[in-house]
């Protein structure tokens, strides 16, 4: 994790695991790691709402951009149970690396999406 976050081994992090529901149905499982030296405070009450609204509005973090890697894989037992699926069912995974405007990585996360509910839209602007 330290390598992905480009920080020293042993750098304190917050770990948050959330199950996202859409119309009361499991949609995705999100595992996130936030650097404690950049995210000063985080608790359960905050994680049950919009974490990013809290980061922007309360902590005044200048969030710059995210690199996302999207791929298919098979579910592990824990995420399958949370999503109401079977171990080794397919899933769409999104690995996020989120940067502040100064280039520091403050969030590394993985979202594991229920294969029956996820759709992707890619908008392309093609100019001649």
Coordinates of C-alpha atoms in Angstrom, one line a residue:
X1 CA 0.0 0.0 0.0
X2 CA 2.9 2.4 0.8
X3 CA 4.2 1.9 -2.7
X4 CA 0.8 2.7 -4.3
X5 CA 0.4 5.8 -2.1
X6 CA 4.0 6.8 -2.7
X7 CA 4.7 7.2 1.1
X8 CA 6.9 5.6 3.7
X9 CA 6.1 2.1 5.0
X10 CA 4.3 2.6 8.3
X11 CA 2.6 5.9 7.3
X12 CA -0.7 5.9 9.2
X13 CA -3.8 5.4 7.2
X14 CA -7.6 5.3 7.7
X15 CA -9.2 2.1 6.3
X16 CA -12.8 2.4 5.3
X17 CA -15.0 -0.4 3.9
X18 CA -18.4 0.6 2.6
X19 CA -21.3 -1.3 1.0
X20 CA -23.1 0.9 -1.5
X21 CA -26.8 0.3 -2.1
X22 CA -29.0 1.4 -5.0
X23 CA -32.7 1.1 -4.3
X24 CA -31.8 -1.1 -1.3
X25 CA -29.9 -3.6 -3.4
X26 CA -26.1 -4.1 -3.1
X27 CA -24.3 -2.3 -5.9
X28 CA -20.7 -2.2 -4.9
X29 CA -18.2 -2.7 -2.1
X30 CA -15.6 0.0 -1.6
X31 CA -12.3 -0.5 0.2
X32 CA -10.5 2.9 0.8
X33 CA -7.2 3.9 2.4
X34 CA -6.7 7.6 3.3
X35 CA -3.4 9.0 4.5
X36 CA -3.8 10.3 8.0
X37 CA -1.1 13.0 7.5
X38 CA -3.3 14.5 4.7
X39 CA -6.8 13.6 6.0
X40 CA -6.7 15.0 9.6
X41 CA -9.8 13.4 10.9
X42 CA -12.3 10.7 9.8
X43 CA -14.9 8.8 11.8
X44 CA -17.8 6.5 11.2
X45 CA -20.4 9.3 11.2
X46 CA -18.4 11.0 8.3
X47 CA -18.1 7.7 6.4
X48 CA -21.8 7.2 6.4
X49 CA -22.3 10.3 4.4
X50 CA -20.3 11.8 1.5
X51 CA -16.7 11.5 2.4
X52 CA -15.6 13.7 -0.5
X53 CA -18.0 16.5 0.5
X54 CA -16.4 16.4 4.0
X55 CA -12.9 16.5 2.5
X56 CA -13.7 19.5 0.2
X57 CA -15.9 21.5 2.6
X58 CA -14.7 20.7 6.1
X59 CA -11.0 19.8 5.6
X60 CA -10.6 22.1 2.6
X61 CA -8.6 19.5 0.7
X62 CA -7.7 20.6 -2.8
X63 CA -8.6 17.4 -4.7
X64 CA -7.0 17.4 -8.1
X65 CA -7.6 14.3 -10.2
X66 CA -7.9 10.5 -10.1
X67 CA -6.3 7.7 -12.0
X68 CA -8.7 4.8 -12.6
X69 CA -8.0 1.3 -13.7
X70 CA -11.1 -0.6 -14.7
X71 CA -11.1 -4.4 -15.1
X72 CA -13.0 -7.6 -14.6
X73 CA -12.2 -10.3 -12.1
X74 CA -13.8 -12.9 -9.9
X75 CA -15.3 -12.1 -6.5
X76 CA -13.6 -13.2 -3.2
X77 CA -15.8 -14.8 -0.6
X78 CA -16.2 -11.6 1.6
X79 CA -17.3 -9.3 -1.2
X80 CA -19.5 -11.9 -2.8
X81 CA -21.4 -12.3 0.5
X82 CA -21.8 -8.5 0.8
X83 CA -23.1 -8.3 -2.8
X84 CA -25.4 -11.2 -2.4
X85 CA -23.5 -13.2 -5.0
X86 CA -21.3 -16.4 -5.0
X87 CA -17.6 -16.6 -4.6
X88 CA -15.9 -16.5 -8.0
X89 CA -18.9 -14.8 -9.7
X90 CA -17.7 -12.1 -12.0
X91 CA -17.3 -8.5 -10.9
X92 CA -16.2 -5.2 -12.4
X93 CA -13.4 -3.6 -10.3
X94 CA -12.2 0.0 -10.3
X95 CA -8.9 0.8 -8.7
X96 CA -8.6 4.5 -7.9
X97 CA -5.6 6.6 -7.0
X98 CA -6.7 10.1 -6.0
X99 CA -4.3 13.1 -5.9
X100 CA -4.4 16.5 -4.4
X101 CA -3.7 19.4 -6.7
X102 CA -0.1 19.4 -5.3
X103 CA 0.4 15.9 -6.6
X104 CA 0.2 14.1 -3.3
X105 CA -1.8 10.8 -3.2
X106 CA -4.3 10.9 -0.4
X107 CA -6.7 8.1 -1.4
X108 CA -6.2 4.7 -2.8
X109 CA -9.4 2.6 -3.2
X110 CA -11.0 -0.3 -4.9
X111 CA -14.7 -0.5 -5.8
X112 CA -16.0 -4.0 -6.6
X113 CA -19.3 -3.8 -8.5
X114 CA -22.1 -6.2 -8.7
X115 CA -21.9 -7.6 -12.3
X116 CA -25.7 -7.5 -12.8
X117 CA -26.1 -3.8 -11.9
X118 CA -23.1 -2.0 -13.3
X119 CA -23.0 -0.2 -16.7
X120 CA -20.3 1.9 -18.2
X121 CA -20.7 5.0 -20.3
X122 CA -17.7 6.4 -22.2
X123 CA -18.2 9.8 -23.7
X124 CA -15.7 10.6 -26.5
X125 CA -15.3 14.0 -28.1
X126 CA -13.9 13.4 -31.6
X127 CA -12.7 16.5 -33.4
X128 CA -11.5 16.5 -37.0

